[in-house]
PDB file of C-alpha atoms in Angstrom:
ATOM      1  CA  UNK A   1     -11.114 -72.322 253.280  1.00  0.00           C
ATOM      2  CA  UNK A   2     -11.790 -73.667 249.783  1.00  0.00           C
ATOM      3  CA  UNK A   3     -15.119 -73.656 248.009  1.00  0.00           C
ATOM      4  CA  UNK A   4     -15.462 -77.364 248.680  1.00  0.00           C
ATOM      5  CA  UNK A   5     -15.059 -76.864 252.412  1.00  0.00           C
ATOM      6  CA  UNK A   6     -17.817 -74.275 252.364  1.00  0.00           C
ATOM      7  CA  UNK A   7     -20.315 -76.793 251.023  1.00  0.00           C
ATOM      8  CA  UNK A   8     -21.182 -74.628 248.023  1.00  0.00           C
ATOM      9  CA  UNK A   9     -22.178 -75.936 244.598  1.00  0.00           C
ATOM     10  CA  UNK A  10     -22.524 -79.675 245.198  1.00  0.00           C
ATOM     11  CA  UNK A  11     -25.112 -80.154 242.478  1.00  0.00           C
ATOM     12  CA  UNK A  12     -22.672 -81.371 239.807  1.00  0.00           C
ATOM     13  CA  UNK A  13     -20.797 -84.637 239.519  1.00  0.00           C
ATOM     14  CA  UNK A  14     -17.170 -84.248 240.469  1.00  0.00           C
ATOM     15  CA  UNK A  15     -14.708 -85.587 237.877  1.00  0.00           C
ATOM     16  CA  UNK A  16     -11.430 -87.159 238.867  1.00  0.00           C
ATOM     17  CA  UNK A  17      -8.509 -84.741 238.783  1.00  0.00           C
ATOM     18  CA  UNK A  18      -5.647 -86.498 237.033  1.00  0.00           C
ATOM     19  CA  UNK A  19      -1.957 -86.251 237.884  1.00  0.00           C
ATOM     20  CA  UNK A  20      -0.935 -84.721 234.569  1.00  0.00           C
ATOM     21  CA  UNK A  21       2.338 -82.768 234.377  1.00  0.00           C
ATOM     22  CA  UNK A  22       2.282 -79.303 232.858  1.00  0.00           C
ATOM     23  CA  UNK A  23       2.866 -79.314 229.112  1.00  0.00           C
ATOM     24  CA  UNK A  24       1.265 -80.478 225.887  1.00  0.00           C
ATOM     25  CA  UNK A  25       2.908 -83.222 223.850  1.00  0.00           C
ATOM     26  CA  UNK A  26       1.389 -82.109 220.575  1.00  0.00           C
ATOM     27  CA  UNK A  27       2.530 -80.658 217.265  1.00  0.00           C
ATOM     28  CA  UNK A  28       0.891 -78.503 214.648  1.00  0.00           C
ATOM     29  CA  UNK A  29      -2.193 -76.515 215.552  1.00  0.00           C
ATOM     30  CA  UNK A  30      -5.604 -77.004 217.119  1.00  0.00           C
ATOM     31  CA  UNK A  31      -8.837 -75.148 216.447  1.00  0.00           C
ATOM     32  CA  UNK A  32     -10.011 -72.641 219.067  1.00  0.00           C
ATOM     33  CA  UNK A  33     -13.102 -70.453 218.880  1.00  0.00           C
ATOM     34  CA  UNK A  34     -14.466 -67.222 220.287  1.00  0.00           C
ATOM     35  CA  UNK A  35     -17.291 -64.823 219.391  1.00  0.00           C
ATOM     36  CA  UNK A  36     -15.473 -63.878 216.175  1.00  0.00           C
ATOM     37  CA  UNK A  37     -15.180 -67.440 214.916  1.00  0.00           C
ATOM     38  CA  UNK A  38     -12.464 -70.079 214.708  1.00  0.00           C
ATOM     39  CA  UNK A  39      -8.706 -69.664 214.617  1.00  0.00           C
ATOM     40  CA  UNK A  40      -5.722 -72.002 214.718  1.00  0.00           C
ATOM     41  CA  UNK A  41      -3.410 -71.851 217.756  1.00  0.00           C
ATOM     42  CA  UNK A  42      -0.185 -73.770 218.446  1.00  0.00           C
ATOM     43  CA  UNK A  43      -1.131 -77.227 219.693  1.00  0.00           C
ATOM     44  CA  UNK A  44       1.569 -77.189 222.368  1.00  0.00           C
ATOM     45  CA  UNK A  45       0.219 -74.060 224.072  1.00  0.00           C
ATOM     46  CA  UNK A  46      -2.670 -73.622 226.504  1.00  0.00           C
ATOM     47  CA  UNK A  47      -3.875 -70.249 225.250  1.00  0.00           C
ATOM     48  CA  UNK A  48      -6.976 -69.844 223.126  1.00  0.00           C
ATOM     49  CA  UNK A  49      -8.519 -67.776 220.364  1.00  0.00           C
ATOM     50  CA  UNK A  50      -8.410 -64.289 221.886  1.00  0.00           C
ATOM     51  CA  UNK A  51      -4.758 -64.635 222.856  1.00  0.00           C
ATOM     52  CA  UNK A  52      -3.911 -65.802 219.351  1.00  0.00           C
ATOM     53  CA  UNK A  53      -5.762 -62.887 217.757  1.00  0.00           C
ATOM     54  CA  UNK A  54      -3.867 -60.456 219.986  1.00  0.00           C
ATOM     55  CA  UNK A  55      -0.553 -61.997 218.928  1.00  0.00           C
ATOM     56  CA  UNK A  56      -1.502 -61.408 215.301  1.00  0.00           C
ATOM     57  CA  UNK A  57      -3.009 -57.934 215.492  1.00  0.00           C
ATOM     58  CA  UNK A  58      -0.768 -56.417 218.189  1.00  0.00           C
ATOM     59  CA  UNK A  59       2.582 -57.821 217.075  1.00  0.00           C
ATOM     60  CA  UNK A  60       4.510 -54.628 217.782  1.00  0.00           C
ATOM     61  CA  UNK A  61       8.147 -54.658 218.864  1.00  0.00           C
ATOM     62  CA  UNK A  62       9.244 -57.128 221.514  1.00  0.00           C
ATOM     63  CA  UNK A  63       7.909 -55.539 224.694  1.00  0.00           C
ATOM     64  CA  UNK A  64       6.097 -58.372 226.445  1.00  0.00           C
ATOM     65  CA  UNK A  65       3.707 -58.108 229.351  1.00  0.00           C
ATOM     66  CA  UNK A  66       5.785 -58.751 232.502  1.00  0.00           C
ATOM     67  CA  UNK A  67       5.310 -62.205 233.938  1.00  0.00           C
ATOM     68  CA  UNK A  68       4.792 -60.616 237.355  1.00  0.00           C
ATOM     69  CA  UNK A  69       1.442 -59.313 236.097  1.00  0.00           C
ATOM     70  CA  UNK A  70       0.326 -62.850 235.247  1.00  0.00           C
ATOM     71  CA  UNK A  71       1.525 -64.190 238.589  1.00  0.00           C
ATOM     72  CA  UNK A  72      -0.596 -61.476 240.209  1.00  0.00           C
ATOM     73  CA  UNK A  73      -3.492 -62.415 237.935  1.00  0.00           C
ATOM     74  CA  UNK A  74      -3.237 -65.888 239.438  1.00  0.00           C
ATOM     75  CA  UNK A  75      -4.134 -64.393 242.818  1.00  0.00           C
ATOM     76  CA  UNK A  76      -7.087 -62.555 241.259  1.00  0.00           C
ATOM     77  CA  UNK A  77      -8.475 -65.673 239.582  1.00  0.00           C
ATOM     78  CA  UNK A  78      -7.890 -67.781 242.694  1.00  0.00           C
ATOM     79  CA  UNK A  79      -9.707 -65.283 244.907  1.00  0.00           C
ATOM     80  CA  UNK A  80     -12.631 -65.029 242.487  1.00  0.00           C
ATOM     81  CA  UNK A  81     -12.966 -68.814 242.264  1.00  0.00           C
ATOM     82  CA  UNK A  82     -12.952 -69.223 246.043  1.00  0.00           C
ATOM     83  CA  UNK A  83     -15.588 -66.548 246.565  1.00  0.00           C
ATOM     84  CA  UNK A  84     -17.793 -67.723 243.677  1.00  0.00           C
ATOM     85  CA  UNK A  85     -17.622 -71.230 245.078  1.00  0.00           C
ATOM     86  CA  UNK A  86     -18.530 -70.115 248.588  1.00  0.00           C
ATOM     87  CA  UNK A  87     -21.468 -68.131 247.215  1.00  0.00           C
ATOM     88  CA  UNK A  88     -22.786 -71.181 245.365  1.00  0.00           C
ATOM     89  CA  UNK A  89     -22.467 -69.574 241.945  1.00  0.00           C
ATOM     90  CA  UNK A  90     -19.744 -72.001 240.928  1.00  0.00           C
ATOM     91  CA  UNK A  91     -19.735 -75.738 241.586  1.00  0.00           C
ATOM     92  CA  UNK A  92     -17.291 -76.527 244.376  1.00  0.00           C
ATOM     93  CA  UNK A  93     -15.171 -78.873 242.284  1.00  0.00           C
ATOM     94  CA  UNK A  94     -14.893 -76.265 239.524  1.00  0.00           C
ATOM     95  CA  UNK A  95     -13.811 -73.639 242.047  1.00  0.00           C
ATOM     96  CA  UNK A  96     -11.235 -76.024 243.494  1.00  0.00           C
ATOM     97  CA  UNK A  97      -9.936 -76.906 240.020  1.00  0.00           C
ATOM     98  CA  UNK A  98      -9.569 -73.254 239.012  1.00  0.00           C
ATOM     99  CA  UNK A  99      -7.845 -72.582 242.328  1.00  0.00           C
ATOM    100  CA  UNK A 100      -5.425 -75.447 241.700  1.00  0.00           C
ATOM    101  CA  UNK A 101      -4.422 -74.108 238.287  1.00  0.00           C
ATOM    102  CA  UNK A 102      -4.265 -70.538 239.602  1.00  0.00           C
ATOM    103  CA  UNK A 103      -1.628 -71.748 242.065  1.00  0.00           C
ATOM    104  CA  UNK A 104       0.401 -72.987 239.092  1.00  0.00           C
ATOM    105  CA  UNK A 105       0.077 -69.539 237.511  1.00  0.00           C
ATOM    106  CA  UNK A 106       1.181 -67.855 240.753  1.00  0.00           C
ATOM    107  CA  UNK A 107       4.204 -70.155 240.989  1.00  0.00           C
ATOM    108  CA  UNK A 108       5.303 -69.248 237.455  1.00  0.00           C
ATOM    109  CA  UNK A 109       4.876 -72.795 236.183  1.00  0.00           C
ATOM    110  CA  UNK A 110       2.813 -71.641 233.205  1.00  0.00           C
ATOM    111  CA  UNK A 111       4.955 -68.664 232.192  1.00  0.00           C
ATOM    112  CA  UNK A 112       5.603 -70.053 228.698  1.00  0.00           C
ATOM    113  CA  UNK A 113       1.911 -69.705 227.936  1.00  0.00           C
ATOM    114  CA  UNK A 114       1.695 -65.949 228.483  1.00  0.00           C
ATOM    115  CA  UNK A 115       3.228 -64.511 225.296  1.00  0.00           C
ATOM    116  CA  UNK A 116       1.394 -61.219 224.799  1.00  0.00           C
ATOM    117  CA  UNK A 117       2.872 -57.834 224.017  1.00  0.00           C
ATOM    118  CA  UNK A 118       2.221 -54.824 226.215  1.00  0.00           C
ATOM    119  CA  UNK A 119       0.444 -53.234 223.251  1.00  0.00           C
ATOM    120  CA  UNK A 120      -3.208 -54.187 223.697  1.00  0.00           C
ATOM    121  CA  UNK A 121      -6.650 -52.645 223.867  1.00  0.00           C
ATOM    122  CA  UNK A 122      -7.083 -50.063 226.600  1.00  0.00           C
ATOM    123  CA  UNK A 123      -8.180 -52.151 229.575  1.00  0.00           C
ATOM    124  CA  UNK A 124      -5.776 -55.092 229.357  1.00  0.00           C
ATOM    125  CA  UNK A 125      -8.531 -57.347 228.006  1.00  0.00           C
ATOM    126  CA  UNK A 126      -6.141 -59.627 226.136  1.00  0.00           C
ATOM    127  CA  UNK A 127      -3.998 -60.348 229.202  1.00  0.00           C
ATOM    128  CA  UNK A 128      -7.143 -61.059 231.200  1.00  0.00           C
ATOM    129  CA  UNK A 129      -8.374 -63.448 228.509  1.00  0.00           C
ATOM    130  CA  UNK A 130      -4.915 -64.984 228.121  1.00  0.00           C
ATOM    131  CA  UNK A 131      -5.078 -65.894 231.802  1.00  0.00           C
ATOM    132  CA  UNK A 132      -8.645 -67.165 231.516  1.00  0.00           C
ATOM    133  CA  UNK A 133      -7.852 -69.326 228.488  1.00  0.00           C
ATOM    134  CA  UNK A 134      -4.701 -70.830 229.978  1.00  0.00           C
ATOM    135  CA  UNK A 135      -6.421 -71.689 233.257  1.00  0.00           C
ATOM    136  CA  UNK A 136      -9.408 -73.121 231.364  1.00  0.00           C
ATOM    137  CA  UNK A 137      -7.395 -75.394 229.073  1.00  0.00           C
ATOM    138  CA  UNK A 138      -5.022 -76.534 231.814  1.00  0.00           C
ATOM    139  CA  UNK A 139      -8.030 -77.357 233.999  1.00  0.00           C
ATOM    140  CA  UNK A 140      -9.631 -79.252 231.105  1.00  0.00           C
ATOM    141  CA  UNK A 141      -6.412 -81.224 230.679  1.00  0.00           C
ATOM    142  CA  UNK A 142      -6.419 -82.156 234.374  1.00  0.00           C
ATOM    143  CA  UNK A 143      -9.838 -83.798 234.078  1.00  0.00           C
ATOM    144  CA  UNK A 144      -9.085 -85.558 230.789  1.00  0.00           C
ATOM    145  CA  UNK A 145     -11.139 -83.237 228.581  1.00  0.00           C
ATOM    146  CA  UNK A 146     -10.561 -81.869 225.103  1.00  0.00           C
ATOM    147  CA  UNK A 147      -8.566 -78.661 224.938  1.00  0.00           C
ATOM    148  CA  UNK A 148     -10.455 -75.857 223.267  1.00  0.00           C
ATOM    149  CA  UNK A 149     -13.843 -77.373 224.108  1.00  0.00           C
ATOM    150  CA  UNK A 150     -14.373 -74.937 227.005  1.00  0.00           C
ATOM    151  CA  UNK A 151     -15.869 -77.852 228.903  1.00  0.00           C
ATOM    152  CA  UNK A 152     -16.070 -78.454 231.783  1.00  0.00           C
ATOM    153  CA  UNK A 153     -14.209 -75.201 232.626  1.00  0.00           C
ATOM    154  CA  UNK A 154     -15.179 -72.227 230.465  1.00  0.00           C
ATOM    155  CA  UNK A 155     -12.704 -69.301 230.275  1.00  0.00           C
ATOM    156  CA  UNK A 156     -15.473 -66.680 230.461  1.00  0.00           C
ATOM    157  CA  UNK A 157     -18.340 -68.333 232.312  1.00  0.00           C
ATOM    158  CA  UNK A 158     -16.204 -69.932 235.022  1.00  0.00           C
ATOM    159  CA  UNK A 159     -12.651 -68.536 235.239  1.00  0.00           C
ATOM    160  CA  UNK A 160     -13.812 -64.967 234.587  1.00  0.00           C
ATOM    161  CA  UNK A 161     -17.078 -65.232 236.520  1.00  0.00           C
ATOM    162  CA  UNK A 162     -18.170 -61.911 238.021  1.00  0.00           C
ATOM    163  CA  UNK A 163     -15.135 -60.077 236.650  1.00  0.00           C
ATOM    164  CA  UNK A 164     -14.217 -57.433 234.104  1.00  0.00           C
ATOM    165  CA  UNK A 165     -10.795 -56.575 232.749  1.00  0.00           C
ATOM    166  CA  UNK A 166     -11.567 -52.970 233.768  1.00  0.00           C
ATOM    167  CA  UNK A 167     -11.298 -54.211 237.362  1.00  0.00           C
ATOM    168  CA  UNK A 168      -9.060 -57.271 237.214  1.00  0.00           C
ATOM    169  CA  UNK A 169      -6.203 -55.697 235.260  1.00  0.00           C
ATOM    170  CA  UNK A 170      -5.723 -52.708 237.618  1.00  0.00           C
ATOM    171  CA  UNK A 171      -5.994 -55.116 240.551  1.00  0.00           C
ATOM    172  CA  UNK A 172      -3.337 -57.377 239.049  1.00  0.00           C
ATOM    173  CA  UNK A 173      -1.064 -54.378 238.472  1.00  0.00           C
ATOM    174  CA  UNK A 174      -1.495 -53.242 242.078  1.00  0.00           C
ATOM    175  CA  UNK A 175      -0.810 -56.737 243.424  1.00  0.00           C
ATOM    176  CA  UNK A 176       2.259 -57.079 241.185  1.00  0.00           C
ATOM    177  CA  UNK A 177       3.548 -53.681 242.351  1.00  0.00           C
ATOM    178  CA  UNK A 178       3.027 -54.488 246.039  1.00  0.00           C
ATOM    179  CA  UNK A 179       4.804 -57.816 245.664  1.00  0.00           C
ATOM    180  CA  UNK A 180       7.696 -56.232 243.753  1.00  0.00           C
ATOM    181  CA  UNK A 181       8.181 -53.577 246.433  1.00  0.00           C
ATOM    182  CA  UNK A 182       7.734 -56.035 249.298  1.00  0.00           C
ATOM    183  CA  UNK A 183       9.854 -58.868 247.893  1.00  0.00           C
ATOM    184  CA  UNK A 184      12.495 -57.034 245.848  1.00  0.00           C
ATOM    185  CA  UNK A 185      12.762 -53.269 246.346  1.00  0.00           C
ATOM    186  CA  UNK A 186      12.679 -53.083 250.146  1.00  0.00           C
ATOM    187  CA  UNK A 187      15.085 -56.010 250.671  1.00  0.00           C
ATOM    188  CA  UNK A 188      17.474 -54.373 248.173  1.00  0.00           C
ATOM    189  CA  UNK A 189      17.268 -51.041 249.992  1.00  0.00           C
ATOM    190  CA  UNK A 190      17.964 -52.831 253.259  1.00  0.00           C
ATOM    191  CA  UNK A 191      20.978 -54.571 251.724  1.00  0.00           C
ATOM    192  CA  UNK A 192      22.281 -51.236 250.413  1.00  0.00           C
ATOM    193  CA  UNK A 193      21.752 -49.653 253.810  1.00  0.00           C
ATOM    194  CA  UNK A 194      23.735 -52.424 255.520  1.00  0.00           C
ATOM    195  CA  UNK A 195      26.543 -52.132 252.953  1.00  0.00           C
ATOM    196  CA  UNK A 196      26.816 -48.383 253.522  1.00  0.00           C
ATOM    197  CA  UNK A 197      26.912 -48.907 257.284  1.00  0.00           C
ATOM    198  CA  UNK A 198      29.745 -51.413 256.869  1.00  0.00           C
ATOM    199  CA  UNK A 199      31.721 -48.941 254.737  1.00  0.00           C
ATOM    200  CA  UNK A 200      31.030 -46.125 257.195  1.00  0.00           C
ATOM    201  CA  UNK A 201      32.599 -48.209 259.972  1.00  0.00           C
ATOM    202  CA  UNK A 202      35.455 -49.349 257.712  1.00  0.00           C
ATOM    203  CA  UNK A 203      36.328 -45.759 256.737  1.00  0.00           C
ATOM    204  CA  UNK A 204      35.752 -44.267 260.186  1.00  0.00           C
ATOM    205  CA  UNK A 205      39.318 -42.885 260.449  1.00  0.00           C
ATOM    206  CA  UNK A 206      39.617 -41.680 256.841  1.00  0.00           C
ATOM    207  CA  UNK A 207      39.612 -37.881 256.550  1.00  0.00           C
ATOM    208  CA  UNK A 208      38.332 -36.324 253.342  1.00  0.00           C
ATOM    209  CA  UNK A 209      37.176 -32.954 252.042  1.00  0.00           C
ATOM    210  CA  UNK A 210      33.505 -32.298 252.565  1.00  0.00           C
ATOM    211  CA  UNK A 211      31.622 -29.347 251.117  1.00  0.00           C
ATOM    212  CA  UNK A 212      28.223 -28.172 249.931  1.00  0.00           C
ATOM    213  CA  UNK A 213      27.342 -25.684 247.230  1.00  0.00           C
ATOM    214  CA  UNK A 214      26.947 -22.945 249.859  1.00  0.00           C
ATOM    215  CA  UNK A 215      29.879 -23.640 252.130  1.00  0.00           C
ATOM    216  CA  UNK A 216      33.689 -23.782 251.737  1.00  0.00           C
ATOM    217  CA  UNK A 217      35.478 -27.146 251.901  1.00  0.00           C
ATOM    218  CA  UNK A 218      36.396 -28.477 255.294  1.00  0.00           C
ATOM    219  CA  UNK A 219      37.841 -31.701 256.604  1.00  0.00           C
ATOM    220  CA  UNK A 220      35.466 -34.346 257.901  1.00  0.00           C
ATOM    221  CA  UNK A 221      35.588 -38.048 258.632  1.00  0.00           C
ATOM    222  CA  UNK A 222      34.248 -40.380 255.966  1.00  0.00           C
ATOM    223  CA  UNK A 223      32.051 -42.036 258.565  1.00  0.00           C
ATOM    224  CA  UNK A 224      30.141 -38.763 258.929  1.00  0.00           C
ATOM    225  CA  UNK A 225      28.947 -38.592 255.311  1.00  0.00           C
ATOM    226  CA  UNK A 226      28.460 -42.319 254.982  1.00  0.00           C
ATOM    227  CA  UNK A 227      26.368 -42.582 258.123  1.00  0.00           C
ATOM    228  CA  UNK A 228      24.234 -39.674 256.991  1.00  0.00           C
ATOM    229  CA  UNK A 229      23.569 -41.598 253.768  1.00  0.00           C
ATOM    230  CA  UNK A 230      21.966 -44.403 255.747  1.00  0.00           C
ATOM    231  CA  UNK A 231      19.801 -42.183 257.893  1.00  0.00           C
ATOM    232  CA  UNK A 232      16.824 -41.648 255.548  1.00  0.00           C
ATOM    233  CA  UNK A 233      16.136 -45.388 254.961  1.00  0.00           C
ATOM    234  CA  UNK A 234      16.616 -46.116 258.655  1.00  0.00           C
ATOM    235  CA  UNK A 235      14.207 -43.464 259.846  1.00  0.00           C
ATOM    236  CA  UNK A 236      11.699 -43.989 257.040  1.00  0.00           C
ATOM    237  CA  UNK A 237      11.596 -47.764 257.319  1.00  0.00           C
ATOM    238  CA  UNK A 238       9.097 -48.099 260.209  1.00  0.00           C
ATOM    239  CA  UNK A 239       6.721 -45.696 258.467  1.00  0.00           C
ATOM    240  CA  UNK A 240       7.025 -47.251 254.999  1.00  0.00           C
ATOM    241  CA  UNK A 241       6.975 -51.019 255.424  1.00  0.00           C
ATOM    242  CA  UNK A 242       3.649 -51.332 257.320  1.00  0.00           C
ATOM    243  CA  UNK A 243       1.810 -49.501 254.538  1.00  0.00           C
ATOM    244  CA  UNK A 244       2.375 -52.343 252.074  1.00  0.00           C
ATOM    245  CA  UNK A 245       0.062 -54.830 253.782  1.00  0.00           C
ATOM    246  CA  UNK A 246      -2.653 -52.182 253.895  1.00  0.00           C
ATOM    247  CA  UNK A 247      -2.317 -51.639 250.151  1.00  0.00           C
ATOM    248  CA  UNK A 248      -2.529 -55.398 249.630  1.00  0.00           C
ATOM    249  CA  UNK A 249      -5.648 -55.697 251.757  1.00  0.00           C
ATOM    250  CA  UNK A 250      -7.507 -53.444 249.338  1.00  0.00           C
ATOM    251  CA  UNK A 251      -7.450 -56.414 246.965  1.00  0.00           C
ATOM    252  CA  UNK A 252      -8.191 -59.192 249.432  1.00  0.00           C
ATOM    253  CA  UNK A 253      -6.798 -60.968 252.461  1.00  0.00           C
ATOM    254  CA  UNK A 254      -5.666 -63.793 250.133  1.00  0.00           C
ATOM    255  CA  UNK A 255      -2.377 -61.910 249.722  1.00  0.00           C
ATOM    256  CA  UNK A 256      -1.480 -63.303 253.129  1.00  0.00           C
ATOM    257  CA  UNK A 257      -0.444 -59.938 254.564  1.00  0.00           C
ATOM    258  CA  UNK A 258      -3.405 -59.303 256.862  1.00  0.00           C
TER     259      UNK A 258
END
């Protein structure tokens, strides 16, 4: 259910959402502001002042924040927008617009606009604000507004409503970790397990020397050692896989694993 379907926040006029492709056909710089004043940012990027300041002051090495963290942040911002809309704290059309852009973040369509290094202040504030600023400016673009104006979607007041980087950054890390294990690690372990089983069957009649540190060598079939190699994943699998959805549910049913 979206915020609009809940009937929350109908007190503001709803602007038309335009069919504007992702990207900014602009050159040079534009002026963005934050509590510290004004700063120039690349005109072809959606990020704002706080992201730009982080790029300047934390330009250390080339270790960038993994894109998986930003994809996870998309889930966080989407969930917050839906709940703030349902509660009536955020106009329904604003919640829907933030949700729409958050889906673009989740899908990796805005990856070029998350440039920050892993070296930041302690709570991941810059990555949180990077996400807020990108969603804000992309949302502004979709309703024909002026980028950097923070109107009608403000990066702090709307995208970050009811949130703190002390909470959102750990949540994003947990979501990213759960997705990485669920979508990459476990399938890879399964593939390795199947490959070992195939080799165990293929080498069933091959005799080799088998020994441990505490026993003398003795002949054994290859299939014996290879099949033993597959036993731990096989036996552990039923106990391991179901725990992932429970970890995800700590951060909301919007992960889709309830």
